[in-house]
Amino acid sequence: MLAPLHRPASCSLTRRWTHYRNMQFLFRVLSRWPLWLLHWIGGGLGWLAYALSPSYRRRFRANAAQAGLPWSAVRPAVAQAGRMAAELPWLWMRPHDADLGARARVEGADCVDAAHRAGRGLIFLTPHLGCFEVTAQVYAERFGERYGALTALYRPPRKAALRDLVDTARHRPGLKTAPATLAGVRQMIRALKAGEAVGLLPDQVPPEGMGVWAPFFGKPAYTMTLAARLAHQTGAHIVLAWGERLPRGAGYVVRFSPLEEAVPHEAESAAACINRAMERLILQCPGQYLWGYHRYKNPRTAPADGVLA
């Protein structure tokens, strides 16, 4: 009987490295394209995905209907989803000395300054609205030198080559990343206790046991408890942030605002409070929310390595 053939580990590593180099080359080429062109192409890709995927289309419409919004209000979000993907090479791979500058206007900077003057850390909550990647970069450029780096919680992509690319691309001056693991949470706690800022996407569905069910546009959605726990444990201020994508590649408007409600200590009430805040942000610009995101799905089982989000 023949023994099963096993692919040498060196072959897997070589293939992974080749994929990484190919993707890095592609992203670097695209990063040199003008933003208006990337957004134009992305808009077409967004409509193509909407047309070719019945399940995505149904989920998009069902989520928008759950929020009580007419098609006319959310129709632009079809193209915006494609633009979100197309702008990533420009955001991730442009040279570190190429600041966003005039490409990103900031509203609510006084809210950030006031929170930092209080001497405690900041927790930025950003939903899947507009360009959420740009909010962290704007904070790093405008506030990082004064108040320290921003640590963003993220879930590493499953594909190894893409994971390597994201790890490389997101390490920019004034920015740190924390994996969505217990070690990453400890890293965020240390940053908050040092008076620095952290960033979370609170409308991302966490694994089972890492959240609670709370209303989101009137329907139960599994919601992370991490943001509220960090705030109560460290005394950090919560600030809402989102980046509006301007037409024709003109750039972005990043808006900061304080959380209007005090976050309760009880987990379900805290999650509902944060969901209400996300709803208010989304209704400011429903044409740029990621309505195709599977917000109401059942949580997956948490793996043994303690991944949180």
PDB file of C-alpha atoms in Angstrom:
ATOM      1  CA  MET A   1       0.000   0.000   0.000  1.00  0.00           C
ATOM      2  CA  LEU A   2       1.404   3.364  -1.003  1.00  0.00           C
ATOM      3  CA  ALA A   3       1.981   5.921   1.723  1.00  0.00           C
ATOM      4  CA  PRO A   4       0.053   9.180   1.302  1.00  0.00           C
ATOM      5  CA  LEU A   5       2.017  11.937  -0.291  1.00  0.00           C
ATOM      6  CA  HIS A   6       2.613  15.026   1.827  1.00  0.00           C
ATOM      7  CA  ARG A   7       3.539  18.343   0.323  1.00  0.00           C
ATOM      8  CA  PRO A   8       6.772  19.605   1.929  1.00  0.00           C
ATOM      9  CA  ALA A   9       6.352  22.575   4.221  1.00  0.00           C
ATOM     10  CA  SER A  10       8.938  24.439   2.170  1.00  0.00           C
ATOM     11  CA  CYS A  11       6.651  24.238  -0.893  1.00  0.00           C
ATOM     12  CA  SER A  12       3.745  25.744   1.040  1.00  0.00           C
ATOM     13  CA  LEU A  13       5.945  28.537   2.340  1.00  0.00           C
ATOM     14  CA  THR A  14       7.295  29.227  -1.147  1.00  0.00           C
ATOM     15  CA  ARG A  15       3.806  29.339  -2.626  1.00  0.00           C
ATOM     16  CA  ARG A  16       2.606  31.603   0.185  1.00  0.00           C
ATOM     17  CA  TRP A  17       5.551  33.946  -0.352  1.00  0.00           C
ATOM     18  CA  THR A  18       4.883  34.019  -4.114  1.00  0.00           C
ATOM     19  CA  HIS A  19       1.214  34.868  -3.577  1.00  0.00           C
ATOM     20  CA  TYR A  20       2.178  37.580  -1.114  1.00  0.00           C
ATOM     21  CA  ARG A  21       4.676  39.141  -3.524  1.00  0.00           C
ATOM     22  CA  ASN A  22       2.169  39.036  -6.384  1.00  0.00           C
ATOM     23  CA  MET A  23      -0.549  40.680  -4.313  1.00  0.00           C
ATOM     24  CA  GLN A  24       1.872  43.253  -2.958  1.00  0.00           C
ATOM     25  CA  PHE A  25       2.963  44.128  -6.501  1.00  0.00           C
ATOM     26  CA  LEU A  26      -0.654  44.467  -7.658  1.00  0.00           C
ATOM     27  CA  PHE A  27      -1.587  46.642  -4.678  1.00  0.00           C
ATOM     28  CA  ARG A  28       1.473  48.851  -5.181  1.00  0.00           C
ATOM     29  CA  VAL A  29       0.580  49.381  -8.831  1.00  0.00           C
ATOM     30  CA  LEU A  30      -3.032  50.223  -7.966  1.00  0.00           C
ATOM     31  CA  SER A  31      -1.925  52.540  -5.151  1.00  0.00           C
ATOM     32  CA  ARG A  32      -0.412  54.843  -7.774  1.00  0.00           C
ATOM     33  CA  TRP A  33      -3.697  55.228  -9.614  1.00  0.00           C
ATOM     34  CA  PRO A  34      -5.722  58.356  -8.855  1.00  0.00           C
ATOM     35  CA  LEU A  35      -8.394  57.923  -6.213  1.00  0.00           C
ATOM     36  CA  TRP A  36     -11.158  59.068  -8.578  1.00  0.00           C
ATOM     37  CA  LEU A  37     -10.279  56.249 -10.988  1.00  0.00           C
ATOM     38  CA  LEU A  38     -10.214  53.624  -8.250  1.00  0.00           C
ATOM     39  CA  HIS A  39     -13.606  54.829  -7.027  1.00  0.00           C
ATOM     40  CA  TRP A  40     -14.998  54.794 -10.569  1.00  0.00           C
ATOM     41  CA  ILE A  41     -13.853  51.212 -11.119  1.00  0.00           C
ATOM     42  CA  GLY A  42     -15.006  50.220  -7.642  1.00  0.00           C
ATOM     43  CA  GLY A  43     -18.484  51.573  -8.279  1.00  0.00           C
ATOM     44  CA  GLY A  44     -18.822  49.266 -11.263  1.00  0.00           C
ATOM     45  CA  LEU A  45     -17.510  46.316  -9.280  1.00  0.00           C
ATOM     46  CA  GLY A  46     -20.055  47.011  -6.555  1.00  0.00           C
ATOM     47  CA  TRP A  47     -22.926  46.798  -9.022  1.00  0.00           C
ATOM     48  CA  LEU A  48     -21.425  43.695 -10.621  1.00  0.00           C
ATOM     49  CA  ALA A  49     -21.302  41.909  -7.254  1.00  0.00           C
ATOM     50  CA  TYR A  50     -24.877  42.986  -6.540  1.00  0.00           C
ATOM     51  CA  ALA A  51     -26.066  41.656  -9.905  1.00  0.00           C
ATOM     52  CA  LEU A  52     -24.233  38.334  -9.771  1.00  0.00           C
ATOM     53  CA  SER A  53     -24.939  37.274  -6.173  1.00  0.00           C
ATOM     54  CA  PRO A  54     -28.613  36.639  -5.329  1.00  0.00           C
ATOM     55  CA  SER A  55     -27.803  35.919  -1.667  1.00  0.00           C
ATOM     56  CA  TYR A  56     -25.870  39.181  -1.299  1.00  0.00           C
ATOM     57  CA  ARG A  57     -28.668  41.062  -3.032  1.00  0.00           C
ATOM     58  CA  ARG A  58     -31.349  39.582  -0.762  1.00  0.00           C
ATOM     59  CA  ARG A  59     -29.334  40.311   2.382  1.00  0.00           C
ATOM     60  CA  PHE A  60     -28.627  43.869   1.245  1.00  0.00           C
ATOM     61  CA  ARG A  61     -32.324  44.585   0.666  1.00  0.00           C
ATOM     62  CA  ALA A  62     -33.482  42.769   3.811  1.00  0.00           C
ATOM     63  CA  ASN A  63     -31.078  44.686   6.057  1.00  0.00           C
ATOM     64  CA  ALA A  64     -32.084  48.014   4.525  1.00  0.00           C
ATOM     65  CA  ALA A  65     -35.773  47.160   4.888  1.00  0.00           C
ATOM     66  CA  GLN A  66     -35.192  46.220   8.535  1.00  0.00           C
ATOM     67  CA  ALA A  67     -33.898  49.759   9.058  1.00  0.00           C
ATOM     68  CA  GLY A  68     -37.088  51.125   7.477  1.00  0.00           C
ATOM     69  CA  LEU A  69     -35.259  52.739   4.571  1.00  0.00           C
ATOM     70  CA  PRO A  70     -36.548  53.009   0.997  1.00  0.00           C
ATOM     71  CA  TRP A  71     -34.529  51.738  -1.945  1.00  0.00           C
ATOM     72  CA  SER A  72     -33.754  55.289  -3.031  1.00  0.00           C
ATOM     73  CA  ALA A  73     -31.917  55.935   0.255  1.00  0.00           C
ATOM     74  CA  VAL A  74     -29.693  52.863   0.087  1.00  0.00           C
ATOM     75  CA  ARG A  75     -29.191  52.462  -3.667  1.00  0.00           C
ATOM     76  CA  PRO A  76     -25.890  54.423  -3.611  1.00  0.00           C
ATOM     77  CA  ALA A  77     -24.524  51.884  -1.119  1.00  0.00           C
ATOM     78  CA  VAL A  78     -24.316  49.271  -3.890  1.00  0.00           C
ATOM     79  CA  ALA A  79     -21.562  51.212  -5.644  1.00  0.00           C
ATOM     80  CA  GLN A  80     -20.030  52.397  -2.365  1.00  0.00           C
ATOM     81  CA  ALA A  81     -19.336  48.799  -1.315  1.00  0.00           C
ATOM     82  CA  GLY A  82     -17.191  48.374  -4.415  1.00  0.00           C
ATOM     83  CA  ARG A  83     -15.434  51.673  -3.813  1.00  0.00           C
ATOM     84  CA  MET A  84     -14.589  50.534  -0.299  1.00  0.00           C
ATOM     85  CA  ALA A  85     -12.641  47.604  -1.741  1.00  0.00           C
ATOM     86  CA  ALA A  86     -11.088  49.534  -4.627  1.00  0.00           C
ATOM     87  CA  GLU A  87      -9.644  52.283  -2.430  1.00  0.00           C
ATOM     88  CA  LEU A  88      -7.717  49.880  -0.184  1.00  0.00           C
ATOM     89  CA  PRO A  89      -4.525  49.826  -2.306  1.00  0.00           C
ATOM     90  CA  TRP A  90      -4.414  53.632  -2.227  1.00  0.00           C
ATOM     91  CA  LEU A  91      -4.985  53.726   1.534  1.00  0.00           C
ATOM     92  CA  TRP A  92      -2.663  50.873   2.430  1.00  0.00           C
ATOM     93  CA  MET A  93       0.250  51.099   0.023  1.00  0.00           C
ATOM     94  CA  ARG A  94       0.863  54.760  -0.669  1.00  0.00           C
ATOM     95  CA  PRO A  95       4.226  55.977   0.721  1.00  0.00           C
ATOM     96  CA  HIS A  96       4.286  56.676   4.461  1.00  0.00           C
ATOM     97  CA  ASP A  97       5.383  60.255   3.815  1.00  0.00           C
ATOM     98  CA  ALA A  98       2.361  60.864   1.563  1.00  0.00           C
ATOM     99  CA  ASP A  99      -0.024  62.272   4.166  1.00  0.00           C
ATOM    100  CA  LEU A 100      -3.743  62.442   3.538  1.00  0.00           C
ATOM    101  CA  GLY A 101      -3.474  66.192   4.048  1.00  0.00           C
ATOM    102  CA  ALA A 102      -6.163  68.076   2.162  1.00  0.00           C
ATOM    103  CA  ARG A 103      -7.708  64.786   1.041  1.00  0.00           C
ATOM    104  CA  ALA A 104      -9.314  64.364   4.464  1.00  0.00           C
ATOM    105  CA  ARG A 105     -11.221  67.091   6.271  1.00  0.00           C
ATOM    106  CA  VAL A 106     -11.872  66.621   9.994  1.00  0.00           C
ATOM    107  CA  GLU A 107     -15.022  67.614  11.867  1.00  0.00           C
ATOM    108  CA  GLY A 108     -15.278  67.308  15.641  1.00  0.00           C
ATOM    109  CA  ALA A 109     -11.562  67.502  16.425  1.00  0.00           C
ATOM    110  CA  ASP A 110     -12.402  69.433  19.596  1.00  0.00           C
ATOM    111  CA  CYS A 111     -14.236  66.336  20.862  1.00  0.00           C
ATOM    112  CA  VAL A 112     -11.017  64.308  20.588  1.00  0.00           C
ATOM    113  CA  ASP A 113      -8.894  67.012  22.211  1.00  0.00           C
ATOM    114  CA  ALA A 114     -11.342  67.400  25.105  1.00  0.00           C
ATOM    115  CA  ALA A 115     -11.391  63.668  25.780  1.00  0.00           C
ATOM    116  CA  HIS A 116      -7.602  63.494  25.828  1.00  0.00           C
ATOM    117  CA  ARG A 117      -7.337  66.510  28.116  1.00  0.00           C
ATOM    118  CA  ALA A 118      -9.383  64.580  30.663  1.00  0.00           C
ATOM    119  CA  GLY A 119      -6.338  62.352  31.039  1.00  0.00           C
ATOM    120  CA  ARG A 120      -7.913  59.068  30.049  1.00  0.00           C
ATOM    121  CA  GLY A 121      -7.734  56.930  26.945  1.00  0.00           C
ATOM    122  CA  LEU A 122     -10.178  56.992  24.031  1.00  0.00           C
ATOM    123  CA  ILE A 123     -12.216  54.190  22.515  1.00  0.00           C
ATOM    124  CA  PHE A 124     -13.217  54.959  18.933  1.00  0.00           C
ATOM    125  CA  LEU A 125     -16.300  53.114  17.715  1.00  0.00           C
ATOM    126  CA  THR A 126     -16.648  52.990  13.936  1.00  0.00           C
ATOM    127  CA  PRO A 127     -19.382  51.031  12.131  1.00  0.00           C
ATOM    128  CA  HIS A 128     -19.126  49.622   8.593  1.00  0.00           C
ATOM    129  CA  LEU A 129     -19.975  53.075   7.308  1.00  0.00           C
ATOM    130  CA  GLY A 130     -18.134  54.997   4.618  1.00  0.00           C
ATOM    131  CA  CYS A 131     -14.375  54.476   4.659  1.00  0.00           C
ATOM    132  CA  PHE A 132     -13.597  53.132   8.116  1.00  0.00           C
ATOM    133  CA  GLU A 133      -9.935  52.548   7.186  1.00  0.00           C
ATOM    134  CA  VAL A 134      -9.341  56.271   6.740  1.00  0.00           C
ATOM    135  CA  THR A 135     -10.525  57.216  10.236  1.00  0.00           C
ATOM    136  CA  ALA A 136      -7.547  55.517  11.881  1.00  0.00           C
ATOM    137  CA  GLN A 137      -5.071  57.074   9.453  1.00  0.00           C
ATOM    138  CA  VAL A 138      -6.518  60.551   9.969  1.00  0.00           C
ATOM    139  CA  TYR A 139      -6.272  60.165  13.735  1.00  0.00           C
ATOM    140  CA  ALA A 140      -2.655  59.001  13.449  1.00  0.00           C
ATOM    141  CA  GLU A 141      -1.693  61.950  11.238  1.00  0.00           C
ATOM    142  CA  ARG A 142      -3.553  64.641  13.140  1.00  0.00           C
ATOM    143  CA  PHE A 143      -3.375  63.481  16.759  1.00  0.00           C
ATOM    144  CA  GLY A 144      -0.777  60.724  16.960  1.00  0.00           C
ATOM    145  CA  GLU A 145       2.216  62.950  17.649  1.00  0.00           C
ATOM    146  CA  ARG A 146       0.437  64.664  20.540  1.00  0.00           C
ATOM    147  CA  TYR A 147      -1.437  61.776  22.110  1.00  0.00           C
ATOM    148  CA  GLY A 148       0.324  58.615  21.006  1.00  0.00           C
ATOM    149  CA  ALA A 149      -0.510  55.867  18.549  1.00  0.00           C
ATOM    150  CA  LEU A 150      -3.951  54.431  17.893  1.00  0.00           C
ATOM    151  CA  THR A 151      -4.288  50.673  18.381  1.00  0.00           C
ATOM    152  CA  ALA A 152      -6.894  49.108  16.096  1.00  0.00           C
ATOM    153  CA  LEU A 153      -8.439  45.719  16.789  1.00  0.00           C
ATOM    154  CA  TYR A 154      -8.688  43.585  13.672  1.00  0.00           C
ATOM    155  CA  ARG A 155      -9.444  40.040  12.615  1.00  0.00           C
ATOM    156  CA  PRO A 156      -6.629  38.683  10.421  1.00  0.00           C
ATOM    157  CA  PRO A 157      -7.808  37.413   6.999  1.00  0.00           C
ATOM    158  CA  ARG A 158      -8.003  33.651   6.647  1.00  0.00           C
ATOM    159  CA  LYS A 159      -5.801  33.531   3.528  1.00  0.00           C
ATOM    160  CA  ALA A 160      -2.165  33.609   4.548  1.00  0.00           C
ATOM    161  CA  ALA A 161      -0.961  35.761   1.638  1.00  0.00           C
ATOM    162  CA  LEU A 162      -3.647  38.358   2.256  1.00  0.00           C
ATOM    163  CA  ARG A 163      -2.937  38.250   5.990  1.00  0.00           C
ATOM    164  CA  ASP A 164       0.722  39.052   5.348  1.00  0.00           C
ATOM    165  CA  LEU A 165      -0.252  41.913   3.050  1.00  0.00           C
ATOM    166  CA  VAL A 166      -2.673  43.413   5.573  1.00  0.00           C
ATOM    167  CA  ASP A 167      -0.129  43.125   8.384  1.00  0.00           C
ATOM    168  CA  THR A 168       2.427  44.995   6.293  1.00  0.00           C
ATOM    169  CA  ALA A 169       0.020  47.619   4.977  1.00  0.00           C
ATOM    170  CA  ARG A 170      -1.573  48.570   8.288  1.00  0.00           C
ATOM    171  CA  HIS A 171       1.701  49.284  10.050  1.00  0.00           C
ATOM    172  CA  ARG A 172       1.964  53.009   9.446  1.00  0.00           C
ATOM    173  CA  PRO A 173       3.370  55.799  11.645  1.00  0.00           C
ATOM    174  CA  GLY A 174       1.035  56.429  14.577  1.00  0.00           C
ATOM    175  CA  LEU A 175      -0.865  53.177  14.049  1.00  0.00           C
ATOM    176  CA  LYS A 176      -0.674  49.825  15.798  1.00  0.00           C
ATOM    177  CA  THR A 177      -2.761  46.719  15.290  1.00  0.00           C
ATOM    178  CA  ALA A 178      -4.019  44.290  17.899  1.00  0.00           C
ATOM    179  CA  PRO A 179      -5.202  40.823  16.860  1.00  0.00           C
ATOM    180  CA  ALA A 180      -8.690  39.884  17.938  1.00  0.00           C
ATOM    181  CA  THR A 181      -7.397  37.559  20.648  1.00  0.00           C
ATOM    182  CA  LEU A 182      -7.023  37.744  24.408  1.00  0.00           C
ATOM    183  CA  ALA A 183      -3.465  38.966  23.871  1.00  0.00           C
ATOM    184  CA  GLY A 184      -4.823  41.711  21.634  1.00  0.00           C
ATOM    185  CA  VAL A 185      -7.310  42.773  24.292  1.00  0.00           C
ATOM    186  CA  ARG A 186      -4.527  43.012  26.850  1.00  0.00           C
ATOM    187  CA  GLN A 187      -2.602  45.160  24.388  1.00  0.00           C
ATOM    188  CA  MET A 188      -5.594  47.506  24.079  1.00  0.00           C
ATOM    189  CA  ILE A 189      -5.995  47.744  27.849  1.00  0.00           C
ATOM    190  CA  ARG A 190      -2.346  48.748  28.189  1.00  0.00           C
ATOM    191  CA  ALA A 191      -2.800  51.414  25.510  1.00  0.00           C
ATOM    192  CA  LEU A 192      -5.889  52.845  27.220  1.00  0.00           C
ATOM    193  CA  LYS A 193      -4.223  52.923  30.623  1.00  0.00           C
ATOM    194  CA  ALA A 194      -1.358  54.839  28.995  1.00  0.00           C
ATOM    195  CA  GLY A 195      -3.865  57.453  27.806  1.00  0.00           C
ATOM    196  CA  GLU A 196      -3.765  56.347  24.167  1.00  0.00           C
ATOM    197  CA  ALA A 197      -6.616  55.531  21.776  1.00  0.00           C
ATOM    198  CA  VAL A 198      -7.990  52.248  20.468  1.00  0.00           C
ATOM    199  CA  GLY A 199     -10.420  51.537  17.650  1.00  0.00           C
ATOM    200  CA  LEU A 200     -13.182  48.937  17.260  1.00  0.00           C
ATOM    201  CA  LEU A 201     -15.919  48.029  14.764  1.00  0.00           C
ATOM    202  CA  PRO A 202     -18.826  47.404  17.157  1.00  0.00           C
ATOM    203  CA  ASP A 203     -21.216  46.176  14.455  1.00  0.00           C
ATOM    204  CA  GLN A 204     -18.951  43.231  13.631  1.00  0.00           C
ATOM    205  CA  VAL A 205     -20.420  39.931  14.819  1.00  0.00           C
ATOM    206  CA  PRO A 206     -18.162  38.372  17.499  1.00  0.00           C
ATOM    207  CA  PRO A 207     -17.774  34.631  18.123  1.00  0.00           C
ATOM    208  CA  GLU A 208     -20.181  32.832  20.428  1.00  0.00           C
ATOM    209  CA  GLY A 209     -19.642  33.736  24.063  1.00  0.00           C
ATOM    210  CA  MET A 210     -18.017  37.066  23.230  1.00  0.00           C
ATOM    211  CA  GLY A 211     -21.236  39.043  22.850  1.00  0.00           C
ATOM    212  CA  VAL A 212     -24.914  39.315  23.710  1.00  0.00           C
ATOM    213  CA  TRP A 213     -28.114  39.646  21.708  1.00  0.00           C
ATOM    214  CA  ALA A 214     -29.304  43.246  21.473  1.00  0.00           C
ATOM    215  CA  PRO A 215     -31.672  45.138  19.148  1.00  0.00           C
ATOM    216  CA  PHE A 216     -30.160  46.597  15.985  1.00  0.00           C
ATOM    217  CA  PHE A 217     -32.755  48.461  13.949  1.00  0.00           C
ATOM    218  CA  GLY A 218     -35.401  46.569  15.899  1.00  0.00           C
ATOM    219  CA  LYS A 219     -34.075  43.045  15.302  1.00  0.00           C
ATOM    220  CA  PRO A 220     -31.866  41.012  17.661  1.00  0.00           C
ATOM    221  CA  ALA A 221     -28.240  41.039  16.539  1.00  0.00           C
ATOM    222  CA  TYR A 222     -25.318  39.385  18.270  1.00  0.00           C
ATOM    223  CA  THR A 223     -23.271  42.331  19.541  1.00  0.00           C
ATOM    224  CA  MET A 224     -19.790  42.494  21.026  1.00  0.00           C
ATOM    225  CA  THR A 225     -19.422  43.405  24.689  1.00  0.00           C
ATOM    226  CA  LEU A 226     -15.752  44.319  24.423  1.00  0.00           C
ATOM    227  CA  ALA A 227     -16.192  48.063  23.904  1.00  0.00           C
ATOM    228  CA  ALA A 228     -18.284  48.504  27.046  1.00  0.00           C
ATOM    229  CA  ARG A 229     -15.973  46.284  29.105  1.00  0.00           C
ATOM    230  CA  LEU A 230     -12.926  48.281  28.032  1.00  0.00           C
ATOM    231  CA  ALA A 231     -14.643  51.549  28.917  1.00  0.00           C
ATOM    232  CA  HIS A 232     -15.687  50.372  32.374  1.00  0.00           C
ATOM    233  CA  GLN A 233     -12.368  48.695  33.142  1.00  0.00           C
ATOM    234  CA  THR A 234     -10.150  51.646  32.157  1.00  0.00           C
ATOM    235  CA  GLY A 235     -12.438  54.679  32.495  1.00  0.00           C
ATOM    236  CA  ALA A 236     -11.744  55.580  28.855  1.00  0.00           C
ATOM    237  CA  HIS A 237     -13.994  57.942  26.916  1.00  0.00           C
ATOM    238  CA  ILE A 238     -16.009  56.585  23.986  1.00  0.00           C
ATOM    239  CA  VAL A 239     -15.916  58.627  20.773  1.00  0.00           C
ATOM    240  CA  LEU A 240     -17.853  57.811  17.595  1.00  0.00           C
ATOM    241  CA  ALA A 241     -15.971  58.117  14.312  1.00  0.00           C
ATOM    242  CA  TRP A 242     -16.712  57.565  10.649  1.00  0.00           C
ATOM    243  CA  GLY A 243     -15.309  58.686   7.307  1.00  0.00           C
ATOM    244  CA  GLU A 244     -17.638  59.920   4.581  1.00  0.00           C
ATOM    245  CA  ARG A 245     -16.427  59.204   1.055  1.00  0.00           C
ATOM    246  CA  LEU A 246     -16.697  62.323  -1.113  1.00  0.00           C
ATOM    247  CA  PRO A 247     -17.864  62.209  -4.758  1.00  0.00           C
ATOM    248  CA  ARG A 248     -15.481  61.870  -7.715  1.00  0.00           C
ATOM    249  CA  GLY A 249     -12.512  60.846  -5.587  1.00  0.00           C
ATOM    250  CA  ALA A 250     -12.322  64.222  -3.860  1.00  0.00           C
ATOM    251  CA  GLY A 251     -11.330  62.600  -0.564  1.00  0.00           C
ATOM    252  CA  TYR A 252     -13.053  62.134   2.774  1.00  0.00           C
ATOM    253  CA  VAL A 253     -14.675  63.900   5.687  1.00  0.00           C
ATOM    254  CA  VAL A 254     -13.840  62.237   9.007  1.00  0.00           C
ATOM    255  CA  ARG A 255     -16.351  63.030  11.736  1.00  0.00           C
ATOM    256  CA  PHE A 256     -15.794  62.599  15.469  1.00  0.00           C
ATOM    257  CA  SER A 257     -18.569  62.954  18.046  1.00  0.00           C
ATOM    258  CA  PRO A 258     -19.064  61.926  21.687  1.00  0.00           C
ATOM    259  CA  LEU A 259     -21.335  59.075  22.679  1.00  0.00           C
ATOM    260  CA  GLU A 260     -24.586  60.717  23.762  1.00  0.00           C
ATOM    261  CA  GLU A 261     -25.571  58.103  26.367  1.00  0.00           C
ATOM    262  CA  ALA A 262     -23.751  56.783  29.410  1.00  0.00           C
ATOM    263  CA  VAL A 263     -22.928  53.122  28.827  1.00  0.00           C
ATOM    264  CA  PRO A 264     -24.702  50.900  31.389  1.00  0.00           C
ATOM    265  CA  HIS A 265     -22.788  48.230  33.273  1.00  0.00           C
ATOM    266  CA  GLU A 266     -25.258  45.458  32.445  1.00  0.00           C
ATOM    267  CA  ALA A 267     -24.095  43.695  29.257  1.00  0.00           C
ATOM    268  CA  GLU A 268     -27.371  43.605  27.292  1.00  0.00           C
ATOM    269  CA  SER A 269     -28.187  47.226  28.118  1.00  0.00           C
ATOM    270  CA  ALA A 270     -24.665  48.332  27.191  1.00  0.00           C
ATOM    271  CA  ALA A 271     -24.848  46.522  23.844  1.00  0.00           C
ATOM    272  CA  ALA A 272     -28.243  48.070  23.107  1.00  0.00           C
ATOM    273  CA  CYS A 273     -26.862  51.513  23.962  1.00  0.00           C
ATOM    274  CA  ILE A 274     -23.955  51.120  21.551  1.00  0.00           C
ATOM    275  CA  ASN A 275     -26.227  49.719  18.830  1.00  0.00           C
ATOM    276  CA  ARG A 276     -28.454  52.791  19.117  1.00  0.00           C
ATOM    277  CA  ALA A 277     -25.410  54.998  18.652  1.00  0.00           C
ATOM    278  CA  MET A 278     -24.437  53.035  15.541  1.00  0.00           C
ATOM    279  CA  GLU A 279     -27.963  53.364  14.161  1.00  0.00           C
ATOM    280  CA  ARG A 280     -27.822  57.141  14.515  1.00  0.00           C
ATOM    281  CA  LEU A 281     -24.520  57.280  12.646  1.00  0.00           C
ATOM    282  CA  ILE A 282     -25.759  55.004   9.872  1.00  0.00           C
ATOM    283  CA  LEU A 283     -28.918  57.054   9.353  1.00  0.00           C
ATOM    284  CA  GLN A 284     -26.752  60.127   8.782  1.00  0.00           C
ATOM    285  CA  CYS A 285     -25.530  58.541   5.553  1.00  0.00           C
ATOM    286  CA  PRO A 286     -27.371  55.293   4.708  1.00  0.00           C
ATOM    287  CA  GLY A 287     -26.030  55.437   1.164  1.00  0.00           C
ATOM    288  CA  GLN A 288     -22.563  54.531   2.454  1.00  0.00           C
ATOM    289  CA  TYR A 289     -23.373  51.739   4.916  1.00  0.00           C
ATOM    290  CA  LEU A 290     -22.337  48.175   4.147  1.00  0.00           C
ATOM    291  CA  TRP A 291     -25.885  46.802   3.991  1.00  0.00           C
ATOM    292  CA  GLY A 292     -24.625  43.538   2.534  1.00  0.00           C
ATOM    293  CA  TYR A 293     -22.804  42.677   5.764  1.00  0.00           C
ATOM    294  CA  HIS A 294     -24.348  39.649   7.498  1.00  0.00           C
ATOM    295  CA  ARG A 295     -25.174  41.576  10.684  1.00  0.00           C
ATOM    296  CA  TYR A 296     -27.927  39.248  11.920  1.00  0.00           C
ATOM    297  CA  LYS A 297     -26.098  35.942  11.510  1.00  0.00           C
ATOM    298  CA  ASN A 298     -25.643  33.488  14.349  1.00  0.00           C
ATOM    299  CA  PRO A 299     -22.190  33.731  15.923  1.00  0.00           C
ATOM    300  CA  ARG A 300     -19.611  31.147  15.041  1.00  0.00           C
ATOM    301  CA  THR A 301     -18.102  28.996  17.771  1.00  0.00           C
ATOM    302  CA  ALA A 302     -15.120  30.648  19.398  1.00  0.00           C
ATOM    303  CA  PRO A 303     -11.924  28.725  18.547  1.00  0.00           C
ATOM    304  CA  ALA A 304      -9.550  27.435  21.163  1.00  0.00           C
ATOM    305  CA  ASP A 305      -7.002  30.194  20.565  1.00  0.00           C
ATOM    306  CA  GLY A 306      -9.340  32.782  22.009  1.00  0.00           C
ATOM    307  CA  VAL A 307     -10.184  34.820  18.924  1.00  0.00           C
ATOM    308  CA  LEU A 308     -12.653  37.496  19.949  1.00  0.00           C
ATOM    309  CA  ALA A 309     -13.918  39.157  16.781  1.00  0.00           C
TER     310      ALA A 309
END
